[in-house]
Coordinates of C-alpha atoms in Angstrom, one line a residue:
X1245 CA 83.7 103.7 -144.6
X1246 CA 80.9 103.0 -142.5
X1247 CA 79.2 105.3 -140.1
X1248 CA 78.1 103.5 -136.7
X1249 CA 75.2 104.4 -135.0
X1250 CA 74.3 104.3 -131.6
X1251 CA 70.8 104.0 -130.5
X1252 CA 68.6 105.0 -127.8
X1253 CA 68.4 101.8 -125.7
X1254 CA 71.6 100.2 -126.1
X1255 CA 72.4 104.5 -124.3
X1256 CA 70.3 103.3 -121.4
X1257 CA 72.3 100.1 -121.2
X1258 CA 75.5 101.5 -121.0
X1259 CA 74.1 104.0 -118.3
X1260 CA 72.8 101.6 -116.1
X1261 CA 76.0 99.6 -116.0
X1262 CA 77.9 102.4 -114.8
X1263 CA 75.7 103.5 -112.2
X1264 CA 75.6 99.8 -111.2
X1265 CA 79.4 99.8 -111.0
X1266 CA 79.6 103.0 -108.8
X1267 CA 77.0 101.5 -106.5
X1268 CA 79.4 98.4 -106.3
X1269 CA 82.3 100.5 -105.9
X1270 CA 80.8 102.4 -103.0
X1271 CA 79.5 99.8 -101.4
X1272 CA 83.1 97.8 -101.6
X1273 CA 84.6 101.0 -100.1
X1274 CA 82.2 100.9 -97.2
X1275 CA 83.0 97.5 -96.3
X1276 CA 86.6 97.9 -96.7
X1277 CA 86.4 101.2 -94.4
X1278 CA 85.4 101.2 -90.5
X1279 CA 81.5 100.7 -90.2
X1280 CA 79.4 103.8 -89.0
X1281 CA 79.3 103.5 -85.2
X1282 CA 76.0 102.0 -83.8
X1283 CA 74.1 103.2 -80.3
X1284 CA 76.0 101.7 -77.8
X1285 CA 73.7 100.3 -74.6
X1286 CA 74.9 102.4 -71.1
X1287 CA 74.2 98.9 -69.2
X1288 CA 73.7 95.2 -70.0
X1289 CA 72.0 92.8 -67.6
X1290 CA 73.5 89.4 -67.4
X1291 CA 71.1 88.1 -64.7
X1292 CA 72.1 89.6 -61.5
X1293 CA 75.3 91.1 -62.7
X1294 CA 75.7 94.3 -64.6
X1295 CA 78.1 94.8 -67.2
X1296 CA 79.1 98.5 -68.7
X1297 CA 80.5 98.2 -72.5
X1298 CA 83.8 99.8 -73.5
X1299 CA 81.8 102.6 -75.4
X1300 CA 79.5 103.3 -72.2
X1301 CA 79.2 107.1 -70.7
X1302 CA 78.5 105.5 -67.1
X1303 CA 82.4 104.5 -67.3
X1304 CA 83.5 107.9 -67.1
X1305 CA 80.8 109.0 -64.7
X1306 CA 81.4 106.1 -62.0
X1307 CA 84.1 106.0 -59.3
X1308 CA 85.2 102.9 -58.0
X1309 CA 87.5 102.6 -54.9
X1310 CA 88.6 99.8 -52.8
X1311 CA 87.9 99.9 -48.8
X1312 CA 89.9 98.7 -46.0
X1313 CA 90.0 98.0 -42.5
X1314 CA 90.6 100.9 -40.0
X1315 CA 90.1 101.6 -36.7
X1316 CA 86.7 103.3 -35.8
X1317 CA 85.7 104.9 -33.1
X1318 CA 81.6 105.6 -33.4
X1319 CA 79.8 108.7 -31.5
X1320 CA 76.8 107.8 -29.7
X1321 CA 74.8 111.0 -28.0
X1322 CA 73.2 110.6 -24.3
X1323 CA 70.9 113.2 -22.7
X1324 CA 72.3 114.7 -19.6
X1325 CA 71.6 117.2 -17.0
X1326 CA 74.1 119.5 -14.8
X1327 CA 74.2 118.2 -11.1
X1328 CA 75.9 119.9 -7.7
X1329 CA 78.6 117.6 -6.3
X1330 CA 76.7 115.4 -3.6
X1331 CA 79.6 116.0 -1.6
X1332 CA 79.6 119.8 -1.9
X1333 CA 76.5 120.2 -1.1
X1334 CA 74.4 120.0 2.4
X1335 CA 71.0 120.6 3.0
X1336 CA 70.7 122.5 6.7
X1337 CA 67.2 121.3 8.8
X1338 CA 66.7 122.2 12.3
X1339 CA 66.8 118.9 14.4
X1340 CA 64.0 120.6 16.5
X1341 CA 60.8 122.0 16.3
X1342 CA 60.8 125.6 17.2
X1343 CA 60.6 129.4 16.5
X1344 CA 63.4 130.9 14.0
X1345 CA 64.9 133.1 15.7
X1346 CA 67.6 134.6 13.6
X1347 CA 69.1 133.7 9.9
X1348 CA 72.7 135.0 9.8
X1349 CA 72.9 134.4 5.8
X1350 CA 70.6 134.9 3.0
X1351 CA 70.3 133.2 -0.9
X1352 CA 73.6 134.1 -2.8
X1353 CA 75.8 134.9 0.1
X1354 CA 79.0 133.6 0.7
X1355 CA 79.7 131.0 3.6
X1356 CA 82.6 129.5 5.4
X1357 CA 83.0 126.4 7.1
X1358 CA 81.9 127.5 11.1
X1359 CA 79.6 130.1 10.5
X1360 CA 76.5 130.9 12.1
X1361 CA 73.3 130.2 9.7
X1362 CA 70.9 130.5 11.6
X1363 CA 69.3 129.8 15.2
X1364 CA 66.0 128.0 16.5
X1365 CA 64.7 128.4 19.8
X1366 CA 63.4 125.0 20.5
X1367 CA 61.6 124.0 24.0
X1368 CA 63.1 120.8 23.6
X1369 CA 66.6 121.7 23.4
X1370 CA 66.1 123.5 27.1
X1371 CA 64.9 120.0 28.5
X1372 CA 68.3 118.5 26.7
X1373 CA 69.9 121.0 28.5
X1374 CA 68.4 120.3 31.6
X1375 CA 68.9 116.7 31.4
X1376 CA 72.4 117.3 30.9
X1377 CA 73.2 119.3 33.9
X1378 CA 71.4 117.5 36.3
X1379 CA 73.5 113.4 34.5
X1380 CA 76.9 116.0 35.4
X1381 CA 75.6 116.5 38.9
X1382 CA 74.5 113.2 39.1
X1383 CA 77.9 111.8 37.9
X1384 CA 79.9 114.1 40.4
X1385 CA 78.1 113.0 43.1
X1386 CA 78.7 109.1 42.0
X1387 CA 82.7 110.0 41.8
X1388 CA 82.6 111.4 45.6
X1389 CA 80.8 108.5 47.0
X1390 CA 83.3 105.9 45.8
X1391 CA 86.3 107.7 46.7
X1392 CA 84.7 107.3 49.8
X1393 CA 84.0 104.0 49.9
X1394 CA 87.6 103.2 48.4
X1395 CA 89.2 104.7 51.6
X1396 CA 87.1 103.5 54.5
X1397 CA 87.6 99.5 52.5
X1398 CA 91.5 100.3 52.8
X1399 CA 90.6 101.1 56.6
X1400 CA 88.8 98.3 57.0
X1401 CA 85.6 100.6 57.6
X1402 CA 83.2 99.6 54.5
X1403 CA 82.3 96.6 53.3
X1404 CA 83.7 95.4 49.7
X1405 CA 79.9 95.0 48.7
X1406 CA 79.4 98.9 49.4
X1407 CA 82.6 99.4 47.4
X1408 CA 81.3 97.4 44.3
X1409 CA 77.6 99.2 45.0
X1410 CA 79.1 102.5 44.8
X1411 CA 81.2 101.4 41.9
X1412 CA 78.4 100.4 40.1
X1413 CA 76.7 104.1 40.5
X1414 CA 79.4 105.5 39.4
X1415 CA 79.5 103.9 36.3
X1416 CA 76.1 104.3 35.9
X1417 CA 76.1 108.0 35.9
X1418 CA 78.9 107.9 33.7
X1419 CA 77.0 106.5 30.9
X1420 CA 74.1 108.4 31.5
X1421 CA 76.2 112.0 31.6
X1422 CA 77.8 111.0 28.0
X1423 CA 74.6 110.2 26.7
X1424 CA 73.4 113.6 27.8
X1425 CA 76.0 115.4 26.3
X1426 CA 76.3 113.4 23.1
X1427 CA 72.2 114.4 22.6
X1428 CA 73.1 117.5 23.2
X1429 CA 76.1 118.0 21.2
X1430 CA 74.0 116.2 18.2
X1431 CA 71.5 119.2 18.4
X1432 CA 74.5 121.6 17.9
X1433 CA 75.0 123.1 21.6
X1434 CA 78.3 124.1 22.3
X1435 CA 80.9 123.4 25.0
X1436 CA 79.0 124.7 28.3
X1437 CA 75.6 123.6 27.4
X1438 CA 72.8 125.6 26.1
X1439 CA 71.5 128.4 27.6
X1440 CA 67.7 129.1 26.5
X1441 CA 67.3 126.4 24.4
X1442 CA 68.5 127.9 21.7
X1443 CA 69.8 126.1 18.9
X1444 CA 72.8 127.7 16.6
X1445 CA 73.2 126.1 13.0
X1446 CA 76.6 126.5 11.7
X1447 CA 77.8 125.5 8.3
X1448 CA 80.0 122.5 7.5
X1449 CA 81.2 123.5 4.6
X1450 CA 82.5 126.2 3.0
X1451 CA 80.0 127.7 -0.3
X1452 CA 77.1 129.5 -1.0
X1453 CA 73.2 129.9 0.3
X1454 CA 71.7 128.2 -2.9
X1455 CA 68.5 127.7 -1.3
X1456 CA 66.3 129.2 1.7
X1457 CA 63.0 128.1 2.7
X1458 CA 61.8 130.0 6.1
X1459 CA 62.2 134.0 7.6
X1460 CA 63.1 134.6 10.8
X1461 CA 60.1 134.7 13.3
X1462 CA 58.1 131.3 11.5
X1463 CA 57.4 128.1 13.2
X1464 CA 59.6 125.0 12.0
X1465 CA 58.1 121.7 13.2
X1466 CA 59.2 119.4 10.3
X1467 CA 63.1 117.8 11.2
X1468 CA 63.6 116.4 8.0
X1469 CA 62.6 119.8 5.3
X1470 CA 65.9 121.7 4.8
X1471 CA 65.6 125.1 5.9
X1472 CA 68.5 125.9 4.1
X1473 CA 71.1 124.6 1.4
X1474 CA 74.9 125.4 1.3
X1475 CA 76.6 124.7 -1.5
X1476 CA 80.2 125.2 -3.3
X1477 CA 79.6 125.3 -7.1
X1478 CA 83.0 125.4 -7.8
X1479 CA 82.9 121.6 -8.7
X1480 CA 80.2 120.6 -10.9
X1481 CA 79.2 117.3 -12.5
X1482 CA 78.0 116.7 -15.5
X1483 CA 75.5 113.2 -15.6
X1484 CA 74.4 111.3 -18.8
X1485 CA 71.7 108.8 -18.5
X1486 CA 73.0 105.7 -20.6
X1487 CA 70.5 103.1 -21.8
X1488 CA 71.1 99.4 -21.2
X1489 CA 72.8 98.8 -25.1
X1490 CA 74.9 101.6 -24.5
X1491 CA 77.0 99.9 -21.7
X1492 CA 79.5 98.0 -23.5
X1493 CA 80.6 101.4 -24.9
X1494 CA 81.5 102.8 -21.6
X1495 CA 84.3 103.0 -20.0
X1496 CA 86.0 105.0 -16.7
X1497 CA 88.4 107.9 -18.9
X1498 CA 86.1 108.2 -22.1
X1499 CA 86.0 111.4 -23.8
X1500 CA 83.3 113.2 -24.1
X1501 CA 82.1 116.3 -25.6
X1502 CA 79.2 118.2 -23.9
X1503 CA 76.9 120.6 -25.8
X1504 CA 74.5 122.5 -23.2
X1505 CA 71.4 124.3 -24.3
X1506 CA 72.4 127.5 -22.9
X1507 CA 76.2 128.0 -24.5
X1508 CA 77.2 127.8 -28.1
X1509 CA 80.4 126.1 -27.7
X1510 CA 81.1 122.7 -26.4
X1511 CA 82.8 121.5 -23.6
X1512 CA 85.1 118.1 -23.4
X1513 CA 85.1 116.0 -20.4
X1514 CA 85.9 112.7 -19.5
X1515 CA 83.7 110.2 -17.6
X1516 CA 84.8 109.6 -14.2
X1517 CA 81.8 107.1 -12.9
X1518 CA 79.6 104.8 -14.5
X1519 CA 76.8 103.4 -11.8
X1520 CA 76.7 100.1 -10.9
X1521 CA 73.1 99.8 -10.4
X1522 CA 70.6 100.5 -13.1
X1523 CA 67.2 102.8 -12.2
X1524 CA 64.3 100.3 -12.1
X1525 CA 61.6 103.2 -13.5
X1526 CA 64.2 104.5 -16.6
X1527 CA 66.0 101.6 -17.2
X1528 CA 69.3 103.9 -17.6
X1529 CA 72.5 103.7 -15.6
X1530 CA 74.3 107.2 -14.6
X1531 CA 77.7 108.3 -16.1
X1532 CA 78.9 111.0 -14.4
X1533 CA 82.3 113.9 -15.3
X1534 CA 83.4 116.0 -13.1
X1535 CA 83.8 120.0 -14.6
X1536 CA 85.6 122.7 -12.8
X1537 CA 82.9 125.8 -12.4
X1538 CA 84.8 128.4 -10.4
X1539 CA 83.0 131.1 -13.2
X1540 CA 80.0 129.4 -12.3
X1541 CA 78.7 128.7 -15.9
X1542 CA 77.8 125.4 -15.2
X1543 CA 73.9 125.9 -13.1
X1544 CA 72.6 122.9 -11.9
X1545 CA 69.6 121.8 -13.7
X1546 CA 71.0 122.9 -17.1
X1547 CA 70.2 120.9 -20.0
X1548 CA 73.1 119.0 -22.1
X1549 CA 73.6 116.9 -24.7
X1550 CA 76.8 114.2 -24.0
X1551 CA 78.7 113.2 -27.3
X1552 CA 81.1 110.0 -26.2
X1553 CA 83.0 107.6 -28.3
X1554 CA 82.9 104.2 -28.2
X1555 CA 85.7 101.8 -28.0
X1556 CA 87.7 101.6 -30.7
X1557 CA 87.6 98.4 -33.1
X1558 CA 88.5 97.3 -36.6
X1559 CA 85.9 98.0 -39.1
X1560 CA 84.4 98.9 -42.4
X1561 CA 83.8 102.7 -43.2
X1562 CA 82.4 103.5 -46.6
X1563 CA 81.2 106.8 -48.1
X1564 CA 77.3 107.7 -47.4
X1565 CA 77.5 108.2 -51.1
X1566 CA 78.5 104.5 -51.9
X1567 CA 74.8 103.4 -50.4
X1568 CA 71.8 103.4 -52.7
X1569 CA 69.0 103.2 -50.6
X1570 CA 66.2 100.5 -52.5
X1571 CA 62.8 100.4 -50.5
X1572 CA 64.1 99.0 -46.7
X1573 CA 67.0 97.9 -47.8
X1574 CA 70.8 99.6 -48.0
X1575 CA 73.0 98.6 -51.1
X1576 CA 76.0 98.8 -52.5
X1577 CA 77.3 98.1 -56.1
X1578 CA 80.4 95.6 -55.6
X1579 CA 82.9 95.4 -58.7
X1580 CA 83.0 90.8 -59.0
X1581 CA 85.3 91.6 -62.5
X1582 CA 86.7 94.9 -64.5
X1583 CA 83.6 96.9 -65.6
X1584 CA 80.8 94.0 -63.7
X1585 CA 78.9 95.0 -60.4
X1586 CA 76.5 93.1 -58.1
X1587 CA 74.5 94.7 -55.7
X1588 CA 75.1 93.5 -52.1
X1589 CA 72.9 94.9 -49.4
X1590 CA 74.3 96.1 -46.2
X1591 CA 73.9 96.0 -42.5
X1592 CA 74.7 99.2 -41.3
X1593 CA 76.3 100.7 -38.1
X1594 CA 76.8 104.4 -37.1
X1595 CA 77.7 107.1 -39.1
X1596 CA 80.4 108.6 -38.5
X1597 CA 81.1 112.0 -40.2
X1598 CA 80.2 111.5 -43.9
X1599 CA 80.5 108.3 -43.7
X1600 CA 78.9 104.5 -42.3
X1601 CA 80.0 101.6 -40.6
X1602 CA 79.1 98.5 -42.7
X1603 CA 78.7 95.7 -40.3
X1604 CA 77.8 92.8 -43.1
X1605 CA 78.2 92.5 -46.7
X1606 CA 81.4 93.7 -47.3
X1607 CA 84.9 92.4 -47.2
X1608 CA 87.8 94.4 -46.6
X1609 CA 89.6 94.5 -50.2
X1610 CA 86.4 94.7 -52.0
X1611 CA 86.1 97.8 -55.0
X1612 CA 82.6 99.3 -54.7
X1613 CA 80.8 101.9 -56.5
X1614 CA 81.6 105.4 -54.2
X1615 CA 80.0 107.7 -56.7
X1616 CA 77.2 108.3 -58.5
X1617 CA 76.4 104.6 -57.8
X1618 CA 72.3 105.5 -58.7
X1619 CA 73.0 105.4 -62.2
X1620 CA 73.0 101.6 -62.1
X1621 CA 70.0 101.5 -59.7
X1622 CA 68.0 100.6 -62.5

C-alpha cells in the first residue's frame, strides 16, 4: 500500500479555509442575531419642532400635563396708611382771639360728649354779649309800643300808620335780637348770655384728647389752628391708594388682607369706599375699610400693605416651572404630536401662588412641558 503524505502548504491551505469558515459563521450569526445597540440622539430638530426618539432619557425625565380653564382670582398689593374716621374726629379752635384761661382735659384723657375742654376769655365775646342784651331790651321795648298802638287804633285813638310804624319796629328788633343771640350762641355762650366774655369749649363728641397745642395762660389769636383734637379711635379706617389701572379691579365688598409694618400677622378687611375723584398730584384714587380698634392697635399714621383680589374670570394658570425664560421672552414647550414640542412664547399675567396667568399663547386643552422643560432649551 501506499503511504500519503501531506505537505506543508497544502497544511496552511486547509487552515486558512477553516478560519475563513468561522469568520463566515460568526459573521452569519451576528446578522441573524439583534444588532449591538447604537448611541441614540436625546433630541432631533426637524426645523422648529422637536422630536424625542423612543430610546431617549429626556422621555423619562419630562412631565407633560394638559391645562384648563378655571376661575382666577389675581392679588394685586396697594400701599396704604391707617386714618382716624373723619367723622370721629373734631379738631377744637377757639372762634376768638383771647387769653386761655383754663384747659379742663389734657392729651390721652378720656372725653364725653358735653364736657368742658377748655375756656378763652375773649374781649370780643363781652361786646357779643353786650350787643345781645341791649337787641333784648331793644325788642321788649318794640313789643310794648305796639300793644299800645293796637289798643288806642281799636279806640279810635292812633292812627293805622302809627300802628303799621310800630309794627314795623317791632319786627325790626326782632330780627336784630335773633341775630344777637344766634352770634352768640355760635361762639358757645350758654342760655343767659355770657358773663365776662368768657368763652367755654365743650366737646361734641365722645373720645379722647389726641392732640393739644396751647397751656393755659397763652394768647390764641389764630380762629382757624385747632387748639385741640378729640377723637374716638374705636373706629379706624384703613385707606389704600389705587393707581388708575388698578380700577377695574375694584369693587365695594372686596376682600382684602392688610399686613402693617408694626404687627406680624395680617388683618382681612373688606373695602367699603372707593373715591370718585382721582388726586390731580398722585394720580391715585382712595379705597377705604373700615376696622374696629376698641384695643387701639390700629394708630393712625401706621404703615400697611393692602393685599385685594381682583374679580374673578376664566383663565389660564400654568406652573412657574412650565416657563423657560429665553432672553426677554417667556416660553413654553407645547406637545403639536406624541413625543413633538414647539416652543410658543407667552404673554403673561399675575402670579398667583406658584403659578402664572398666561394671557396669550395658549389654548385651554393644550399638553405642555410642566417639568424640567430646560432640557429642550437647546
Amino acid at each position: 500500500m501506499k503511504k500519503t503524505t501531506i505537505t506543508k502548504p497544502i497544511l496552511l491551505t486547509t487552515l486558512g479555509l477553516a478560519t475563513l469558515g468561522l469568520s463566515g459563521w460568526s459573521l452569519y450569526g451576528a446578522h441573524a442575531g439583534q444588532a449591538p445597540a447604537a448611541d441614540v440622539p436625546a433630541l432631533v430638530h426637524e426645523g422648529e419642532r422637536l422630536r424625542i426618539p423612543e430610546q431617549s432619557p429626556l422621555r423619562r425625565a419630562l412631565t407633560i400635563s394638559a391645562i384648563d380653564t378655571q376661575q382666577i382670582a389675581a392679588p394685586f398689593t396697594l400701599p396704604a396708611l391707617v386714618e382716624a374716621d373723619p367723622a370721629r374726629l373734631v379738631k377744637l379752635t377757639s372762634p376768638l382771639a383771647g387769653r386761655i384761661v383754663s384747659i379742663s382735659k389734657q392729651l390721652g384723657d378720656e372725653v364725653k360728649a358735653g364736657d368742658v375742654l377748655f375756656s378763652v376769655d375773649a374781649p370780643d365775646m363781652a361786646q357779643a354779649g353786650a350787643d345781645n342784651a341791649k337787641a333784648q331790651a331793644a325788642l321788649a321795648l318794640a313789643r310794648r309800643n305796639l300793644a299800645r298802638q293796637r289798643e288806642l287804633a281799636q279806640s279810635d285813638i292812633a292812627a293805622g300808620r302809627d300802628v303799621e310804624q310800630a309794627q314795623s319796629d317791632f319786627d325790626s328788633a326782632s330780627a336784630e335780637a335773633s341775630r344777637a343771640g344766634a352770634r352768640l350762641a355760635q361762639l358757645g355762650a350758654q342760655a343767659g348770655g355770657a358773663a365776662g366774655g368768657r368763652i367755654t369749649v365743650r366737646s361734641p363728641i365722645a373720645g379722647r384728647v389726641v392732640d393739644l397745642s396751647a397751656a393755659a395762660g397763652a394768647y390764641w389769636n389764630d380762629a382757624t389752628a385747632p387748639l385741640m383734637t378729640v377723637a374716638d379711635l374705636s373706629h379706624v379706617f384703613i385707606s389704600a391708594n389705587a393707581q388708575e389701572k388698578n380700577l377695574p379691579q375694584l369693587y365695594v365688598g372686596q376682600q382684602a388682607s392688610i399686613q402693617l409694618d408694626a404687627w406680624p400677622q395680617p388683618v382681612n378687611g373688606q373695602v367699603r369706599y372707593i373715591g370718585e375723584m382721582l388726586d390731580a398730584d398722585t394720580r391715585t384714587v382712595k379705597v377705604r375699610m373700615p376696622f374696629e380698634n376698641r384695643d387701639g392697635r390700629l394708630k393712625p399714621g401706621m404703615f400697611a400693605e393692602a393685599t385685594l383680589l381682583a374679580r374673578p374670570h376664566d383663565g389660564l394658570l400654568v406652573p412657574m416651572a412650565a416657563v423657560i425664560q429665553s432672553g426677554f421672552a417667556s416660553r413654553a414647550f407645547v406637545e403639536v404630536k406624541p413625543w413633538q414640542f414647539e416652543a410658543r412664547e407667552l404673554k403673561l399675567g399675575a402670579q398667583i401662588g406658584e403659578q402664572v396667568e398666561v394671557l396669550s399663547g395658549l389654548k385651554a386643552g393644550e399638553r405642555i412641558v410642566t417639568k424640567d422643560g430646560v432640557l429642550l432649551n437647546d
